[in-house]
mmCIF file of C-alpha atoms and ligand atoms in Angstrom:
data_model
loop_
_atom_site.group_PDB
_atom_site.id
_atom_site.type_symbol
_atom_site.label_atom_id
_atom_site.label_comp_id
_atom_site.label_asym_id
_atom_site.label_seq_id
_atom_site.Cartn_x
_atom_site.Cartn_y
_atom_site.Cartn_z
ATOM 1 C CA MET A 1 0.000 0.000 0.000
ATOM 2 C CA ARG A 2 1.681 3.209 -1.194
ATOM 3 C CA VAL A 3 0.554 6.133 0.900
ATOM 4 C CA VAL A 4 1.410 9.836 0.705
ATOM 5 C CA GLN A 5 0.688 12.286 3.519
ATOM 6 C CA LEU A 6 0.244 15.948 2.632
ATOM 7 C CA THR A 7 -0.339 18.237 5.564
ATOM 8 C CA ASP A 8 -0.907 21.855 6.545
ATOM 9 C CA THR A 9 -1.470 23.077 3.021
ATOM 10 C CA HIS A 10 -2.972 26.343 4.435
ATOM 11 C CA LEU A 11 -4.676 27.332 1.184
ATOM 12 C CA CYS A 12 -6.031 30.885 1.426
ATOM 13 C CA HIS A 13 -9.342 32.420 0.305
ATOM 14 C CA SER A 14 -8.156 32.795 -3.248
ATOM 15 C CA ARG A 15 -5.367 31.447 -5.401
ATOM 16 C CA GLY A 16 -2.038 33.110 -4.703
ATOM 17 C CA GLY A 17 -2.772 33.974 -1.066
ATOM 18 C CA LYS A 18 0.303 33.986 1.155
ATOM 19 C CA LEU A 19 1.259 32.659 4.574
ATOM 20 C CA LEU A 20 4.406 34.273 6.024
ATOM 21 C CA GLY A 21 5.336 35.411 2.522
ATOM 22 C CA VAL A 22 4.824 31.995 0.894
ATOM 23 C CA ASP A 23 2.210 31.533 -1.855
ATOM 24 C CA THR A 24 0.587 28.379 -0.479
ATOM 25 C CA ASP A 25 -0.987 27.376 -3.816
ATOM 26 C CA ARG A 26 2.403 27.578 -5.502
ATOM 27 C CA SER A 27 4.179 25.616 -2.775
ATOM 28 C CA LEU A 28 1.494 22.901 -2.759
ATOM 29 C CA GLN A 29 1.799 22.513 -6.535
ATOM 30 C CA ALA A 30 5.592 22.257 -6.169
ATOM 31 C CA VAL A 31 5.174 19.453 -3.621
ATOM 32 C CA ILE A 32 2.639 17.685 -5.845
ATOM 33 C CA ASP A 33 5.074 17.907 -8.760
ATOM 34 C CA LEU A 34 7.742 16.387 -6.489
ATOM 35 C CA VAL A 35 5.428 13.496 -5.527
ATOM 36 C CA LYS A 36 4.632 12.910 -9.208
ATOM 37 C CA SER A 37 8.319 12.714 -10.058
ATOM 38 C CA GLU A 38 9.205 10.396 -7.169
ATOM 39 C CA ARG A 39 6.070 8.224 -6.767
ATOM 40 C CA PRO A 40 4.498 7.205 -10.053
ATOM 41 C CA ALA A 41 1.758 5.294 -8.195
ATOM 42 C CA VAL A 42 -0.053 6.560 -5.108
ATOM 43 C CA ASP A 43 -2.768 4.299 -3.682
ATOM 44 C CA LEU A 44 -3.900 6.593 -0.900
ATOM 45 C CA LEU A 45 -3.380 10.261 0.006
ATOM 46 C CA LEU A 46 -3.946 11.299 3.628
ATOM 47 C CA ALA A 47 -4.399 15.021 4.352
ATOM 48 C CA THR A 48 -3.939 15.726 8.047
ATOM 49 C CA GLY A 49 -5.467 19.137 8.626
ATOM 50 C CA ASP A 50 -4.972 22.881 8.265
ATOM 51 C CA LEU A 51 -5.946 22.250 4.680
ATOM 52 C CA SER A 52 -7.289 25.781 4.418
ATOM 53 C CA ASP A 53 -5.767 28.694 6.295
ATOM 54 C CA GLN A 54 -9.071 30.232 7.410
ATOM 55 C CA GLY A 55 -11.727 27.697 6.472
ATOM 56 C CA ALA A 56 -12.548 29.399 3.155
ATOM 57 C CA PRO A 57 -14.909 27.304 1.007
ATOM 58 C CA ASP A 58 -12.932 27.995 -2.181
ATOM 59 C CA ALA A 59 -9.780 26.619 -0.553
ATOM 60 C CA TYR A 60 -11.423 23.182 -0.294
ATOM 61 C CA VAL A 61 -12.614 23.348 -3.903
ATOM 62 C CA ARG A 62 -9.054 24.086 -5.072
ATOM 63 C CA LEU A 63 -7.613 21.456 -2.719
ATOM 64 C CA GLN A 64 -9.713 18.813 -4.363
ATOM 65 C CA ALA A 65 -8.291 19.648 -7.795
ATOM 66 C CA TYR A 66 -4.714 19.604 -6.458
ATOM 67 C CA PHE A 67 -5.082 16.222 -4.774
ATOM 68 C CA ASP A 68 -6.899 14.716 -7.766
ATOM 69 C CA GLN A 69 -3.621 15.157 -9.683
ATOM 70 C CA LEU A 70 -2.150 12.351 -7.569
ATOM 71 C CA THR A 71 -5.057 10.013 -6.868
ATOM 72 C CA PRO A 72 -8.841 10.078 -6.539
ATOM 73 C CA ASN A 73 -8.335 8.301 -3.199
ATOM 74 C CA HIS A 74 -7.642 11.279 -0.935
ATOM 75 C CA PHE A 75 -9.062 11.626 2.554
ATOM 76 C CA TRP A 76 -9.142 14.684 4.822
ATOM 77 C CA LEU A 77 -9.314 15.415 8.517
ATOM 78 C CA PRO A 78 -9.663 18.872 10.094
ATOM 79 C CA GLY A 79 -7.001 20.978 11.802
ATOM 80 C CA ASN A 80 -7.438 24.051 13.975
ATOM 81 C CA HIS A 81 -7.453 26.353 10.919
ATOM 82 C CA ASP A 82 -10.194 24.392 9.154
ATOM 83 C CA ASP A 83 -13.941 24.876 9.116
ATOM 84 C CA ARG A 84 -15.563 21.470 9.420
ATOM 85 C CA ALA A 85 -18.832 22.546 7.797
ATOM 86 C CA ALA A 86 -17.035 24.170 4.856
ATOM 87 C CA MET A 87 -14.921 21.027 4.386
ATOM 88 C CA THR A 88 -17.975 18.800 4.327
ATOM 89 C CA ASP A 89 -19.997 21.129 2.098
ATOM 90 C CA ASN A 90 -17.228 21.498 -0.467
ATOM 91 C CA ALA A 91 -15.965 17.918 -0.615
ATOM 92 C CA ALA A 92 -17.265 16.639 -3.940
ATOM 93 C CA HIS A 93 -17.236 13.061 -2.645
ATOM 94 C CA PRO A 94 -19.102 12.053 0.527
ATOM 95 C CA LEU A 95 -16.243 9.782 1.618
ATOM 96 C CA ARG A 96 -13.597 12.547 1.733
ATOM 97 C CA LEU A 97 -14.079 12.935 5.483
ATOM 98 C CA VAL A 98 -14.634 9.273 6.263
ATOM 99 C CA ARG A 99 -13.395 8.240 9.702
ATOM 100 C CA GLU A 100 -12.095 4.761 8.951
ATOM 101 C CA LEU A 101 -10.623 3.115 5.861
ATOM 102 C CA ARG A 102 -9.722 -0.505 5.312
ATOM 103 C CA VAL A 103 -7.234 -1.308 2.605
ATOM 104 C CA GLY A 104 -5.672 -4.756 2.281
ATOM 105 C CA HIS A 105 -4.204 -5.770 5.636
ATOM 106 C CA TRP A 106 -4.504 -2.280 7.069
ATOM 107 C CA GLN A 107 -6.982 0.011 8.717
ATOM 108 C CA VAL A 108 -6.498 3.804 8.678
ATOM 109 C CA VAL A 109 -8.381 5.804 11.327
ATOM 110 C CA MET A 110 -8.927 9.524 10.708
ATOM 111 C CA LEU A 111 -9.474 11.330 14.033
ATOM 112 C CA ASP A 112 -10.752 14.825 14.669
ATOM 113 C CA SER A 113 -8.662 16.641 17.305
ATOM 114 C CA GLN A 114 -10.093 20.069 16.468
ATOM 115 C CA VAL A 115 -11.658 22.093 19.279
ATOM 116 C CA PRO A 116 -13.675 24.795 17.485
ATOM 117 C CA GLY A 117 -12.326 28.256 18.318
ATOM 118 C CA GLU A 118 -9.164 26.873 19.972
ATOM 119 C CA VAL A 119 -5.638 26.451 18.636
ATOM 120 C CA GLY A 120 -4.843 23.432 20.810
ATOM 121 C CA GLY A 121 -6.254 19.958 20.276
ATOM 122 C CA GLU A 122 -8.319 17.467 22.216
ATOM 123 C CA LEU A 123 -9.992 14.232 21.197
ATOM 124 C CA GLY A 124 -12.741 14.010 23.800
ATOM 125 C CA ARG A 125 -14.865 11.116 24.967
ATOM 126 C CA ASP A 126 -16.839 10.518 21.769
ATOM 127 C CA GLU A 127 -13.773 10.522 19.553
ATOM 128 C CA LEU A 128 -11.928 8.116 21.867
ATOM 129 C CA ARG A 129 -14.971 5.850 21.911
ATOM 130 C CA MET A 130 -15.065 5.843 18.111
ATOM 131 C CA LEU A 131 -11.352 4.992 18.058
ATOM 132 C CA GLU A 132 -11.853 2.125 20.514
ATOM 133 C CA GLN A 133 -14.663 0.669 18.424
ATOM 134 C CA ALA A 134 -12.628 0.983 15.222
ATOM 135 C CA LEU A 135 -9.529 -0.649 16.728
ATOM 136 C CA SER A 136 -11.590 -3.463 18.267
ATOM 137 C CA ALA A 137 -13.205 -4.212 14.914
ATOM 138 C CA ALA A 138 -9.811 -4.172 13.175
ATOM 139 C CA ALA A 139 -8.288 -6.464 15.818
ATOM 140 C CA GLU A 140 -11.026 -9.019 15.213
ATOM 141 C CA GLN A 141 -10.061 -9.098 11.552
ATOM 142 C CA GLN A 142 -6.326 -9.072 12.340
ATOM 143 C CA LEU A 143 -5.758 -5.801 10.512
ATOM 144 C CA PHE A 144 -2.854 -3.484 11.328
ATOM 145 C CA SER A 145 -3.764 0.091 12.189
ATOM 146 C CA LEU A 146 -2.433 3.541 11.324
ATOM 147 C CA VAL A 147 -4.045 6.329 13.371
ATOM 148 C CA CYS A 148 -4.071 9.869 11.919
ATOM 149 C CA LEU A 149 -4.929 13.190 13.536
ATOM 150 C CA HIS A 150 -3.958 16.856 13.281
ATOM 151 C CA HIS A 151 -2.414 17.805 16.641
ATOM 152 C CA GLN A 152 0.644 16.162 18.129
ATOM 153 C CA PRO A 153 -0.087 13.614 20.903
ATOM 154 C CA VAL A 154 3.475 13.921 22.316
ATOM 155 C CA ALA A 155 5.668 16.885 23.151
ATOM 156 C CA ILE A 156 8.027 17.523 20.254
ATOM 157 C CA GLY A 157 10.419 19.988 21.882
ATOM 158 C CA CYS A 158 8.990 23.338 20.738
ATOM 159 C CA ASP A 159 7.521 24.944 23.876
ATOM 160 C CA TRP A 160 5.067 27.173 22.006
ATOM 161 C CA LEU A 161 3.699 24.247 19.981
ATOM 162 C CA ASP A 162 3.691 21.807 22.857
ATOM 163 C CA GLU A 163 1.190 24.012 24.688
ATOM 164 C CA GLN A 164 -1.176 23.016 21.876
ATOM 165 C CA MET A 165 -0.682 19.242 21.990
ATOM 166 C CA VAL A 166 -3.620 16.854 22.366
ATOM 167 C CA ALA A 167 -4.963 17.569 25.865
ATOM 168 C CA ASP A 168 -6.102 13.996 26.494
ATOM 169 C CA ALA A 169 -3.022 12.313 25.045
ATOM 170 C CA ASP A 170 -2.681 10.045 28.111
ATOM 171 C CA ALA A 171 -6.108 8.527 27.489
ATOM 172 C CA PHE A 172 -5.272 8.236 23.774
ATOM 173 C CA PHE A 173 -2.087 6.244 24.402
ATOM 174 C CA ALA A 174 -3.697 4.152 27.172
ATOM 175 C CA LEU A 175 -6.217 3.079 24.528
ATOM 176 C CA LEU A 176 -3.631 2.401 21.809
ATOM 177 C CA GLU A 177 -1.592 0.237 24.180
ATOM 178 C CA ARG A 178 -4.474 -2.232 24.370
ATOM 179 C CA PHE A 179 -4.173 -2.908 20.642
ATOM 180 C CA PRO A 180 -0.776 -4.340 19.678
ATOM 181 C CA ARG A 181 -1.583 -4.166 15.961
ATOM 182 C CA VAL A 182 -1.459 -0.358 16.027
ATOM 183 C CA ARG A 183 1.756 0.330 14.112
ATOM 184 C CA GLY A 184 1.784 4.077 13.632
ATOM 185 C CA VAL A 185 0.396 7.464 14.652
ATOM 186 C CA LEU A 186 0.646 10.206 12.018
ATOM 187 C CA TRP A 187 -0.045 13.909 12.480
ATOM 188 C CA GLY A 188 0.454 17.431 11.108
ATOM 189 C CA HIS A 189 0.241 20.771 12.928
ATOM 190 C CA VAL A 190 3.922 21.062 13.898
ATOM 191 C CA HIS A 191 5.231 21.842 10.375
ATOM 192 C CA GLN A 192 8.365 19.763 10.971
ATOM 193 C CA GLN A 193 9.560 16.191 10.797
ATOM 194 C CA VAL A 194 9.315 13.799 13.772
ATOM 195 C CA ASP A 195 10.094 10.064 13.622
ATOM 196 C CA ARG A 196 10.361 8.143 16.873
ATOM 197 C CA TYR A 197 8.919 5.160 18.683
ATOM 198 C CA ARG A 198 6.720 4.776 21.737
ATOM 199 C CA GLY A 199 6.908 1.054 22.470
ATOM 200 C CA GLY A 200 6.034 -0.645 19.192
ATOM 201 C CA ILE A 201 4.206 2.352 17.780
ATOM 202 C CA ARG A 202 5.962 4.645 15.318
ATOM 203 C CA LEU A 203 5.210 8.321 15.930
ATOM 204 C CA LEU A 204 5.390 10.472 12.822
ATOM 205 C CA ALA A 205 5.001 14.158 12.031
ATOM 206 C CA SER A 206 5.760 15.758 8.716
ATOM 207 C CA PRO A 207 6.715 19.000 7.013
ATOM 208 C CA SER A 208 4.005 21.317 5.795
ATOM 209 C CA THR A 209 3.516 21.835 2.081
ATOM 210 C CA CYS A 210 4.174 25.543 2.767
ATOM 211 C CA VAL A 211 6.009 27.176 5.719
ATOM 212 C CA GLN A 212 8.105 25.157 8.224
ATOM 213 C CA PHE A 213 8.573 25.772 11.959
ATOM 214 C CA ALA A 214 12.012 25.682 13.539
ATOM 215 C CA PRO A 215 12.628 22.563 15.658
ATOM 216 C CA GLY A 216 13.555 23.187 19.303
ATOM 217 C CA SER A 217 12.186 26.741 19.429
ATOM 218 C CA GLU A 218 10.773 28.172 22.672
ATOM 219 C CA ASP A 219 8.645 30.800 20.952
ATOM 220 C CA PHE A 220 7.129 30.938 17.492
ATOM 221 C CA LYS A 221 9.852 30.600 14.875
ATOM 222 C CA ALA A 222 9.605 29.758 11.185
ATOM 223 C CA ASP A 223 12.570 28.336 9.326
ATOM 224 C CA ALA A 224 13.698 28.226 5.736
ATOM 225 C CA SER A 225 13.498 24.448 5.185
ATOM 226 C CA PRO A 226 11.689 23.660 1.961
ATOM 227 C CA PRO A 227 8.105 22.345 1.714
ATOM 228 C CA GLY A 228 7.724 18.594 1.539
ATOM 229 C CA TYR A 229 5.678 15.458 2.073
ATOM 230 C CA ARG A 230 5.859 12.075 3.786
ATOM 231 C CA TRP A 231 5.590 8.735 1.966
ATOM 232 C CA LEU A 232 4.613 5.524 3.744
ATOM 233 C CA GLU A 233 4.605 1.934 2.553
ATOM 234 C CA LEU A 234 2.252 -0.238 4.576
ATOM 235 C CA GLN A 235 3.377 -3.855 4.223
ATOM 236 C CA PRO A 236 1.070 -6.886 4.419
ATOM 237 C CA ASP A 237 3.028 -8.200 7.448
ATOM 238 C CA GLY A 238 2.517 -4.968 9.438
ATOM 239 C CA GLY A 239 5.846 -3.435 8.450
ATOM 240 C CA LEU A 240 5.806 0.336 7.982
ATOM 241 C CA ASP A 241 8.485 2.026 5.883
ATOM 242 C CA THR A 242 8.433 5.797 5.695
ATOM 243 C CA GLY A 243 10.441 8.887 4.858
ATOM 244 C CA VAL A 244 10.197 12.561 4.052
ATOM 245 C CA SER A 245 11.094 14.298 0.808
ATOM 246 C CA ARG A 246 11.383 18.031 0.214
ATOM 247 C CA VAL A 247 11.243 20.318 -2.792
ATOM 248 C CA ARG A 248 14.754 21.058 -4.050
ATOM 249 C CA ASP A 249 14.570 23.142 -7.177
ATOM 250 C CA VAL A 250 12.023 25.845 -6.321
ATOM 251 C CA THR A 251 12.779 28.612 -3.844
ATOM 252 C CA PHE A 252 10.322 30.206 -1.467
ATOM 253 C CA ASP A 253 10.967 33.420 0.440
ATOM 254 C CA VAL A 254 9.698 32.780 3.942
ATOM 255 C CA ASP A 255 9.194 35.836 6.147
ATOM 256 C CA LEU A 256 11.431 34.657 8.990
ATOM 257 C CA ASP A 257 10.918 37.813 11.058
ATOM 258 C CA SER A 258 7.244 37.200 11.590
ATOM 259 C CA GLY A 259 6.134 37.089 15.191
ATOM 260 C CA GLY A 260 3.508 34.448 14.632
ATOM 261 C CA TYR A 261 0.882 33.109 12.321
ATOM 262 C CA LEU A 262 -1.984 31.972 14.538
HETATM 263 FE FE1 FE2 B 301 -0.680 24.306 10.287
#
């Protein structure tokens, strides 16, 4: 199963809108061109939130056309910048915001960690119950699971971002630990790469398709690393291979002096 994750596309109200000086339509197209050149076949595209910068309906219409360049099989979950109603209303296919996918030997769960009006994330009782039911059903069928969400469920070492991590992360991991076939947790939000383990579970965060945040920063700090994406290969035996690739031949002028973007 050849999977691509694109995250934090931050498309603006209209084409050419900028985030910290970066035209987010242009940077997304550059990343899509990179995926096309490196991955001739994509089975599944997972989009892990902040797909629009301010929940603008037209952003979701454009997003659809961008993702369709890679595969018709793209699935979305909301981030703190998204508008859930606008996402649903503008998704041309009713399954775009589906909560659970089953493909071959794998299950992919798409969680919603958005708290409307807040920057930080939380899953909440209903979302955790949905996750438990999904993982139980997958365990019965001996499927391996990849769990996706927007906010980070672990501290990543940027103080300003870690204030926004999933508030009920302890309950989230207590649940995952009951299901040994969970192989990975994949998120966005932090605009930087993370790849580590918690027990047998691989914890993965990925660069944004537009602006990146500086690792290890106490306060808000963007950096000049290029936009990129994560690829994942989900093997029939539960193996998970993954890596990150970044745009090399297009330059973007990031406004590094900005005091923030939230
Ligand atoms: Fe973001």
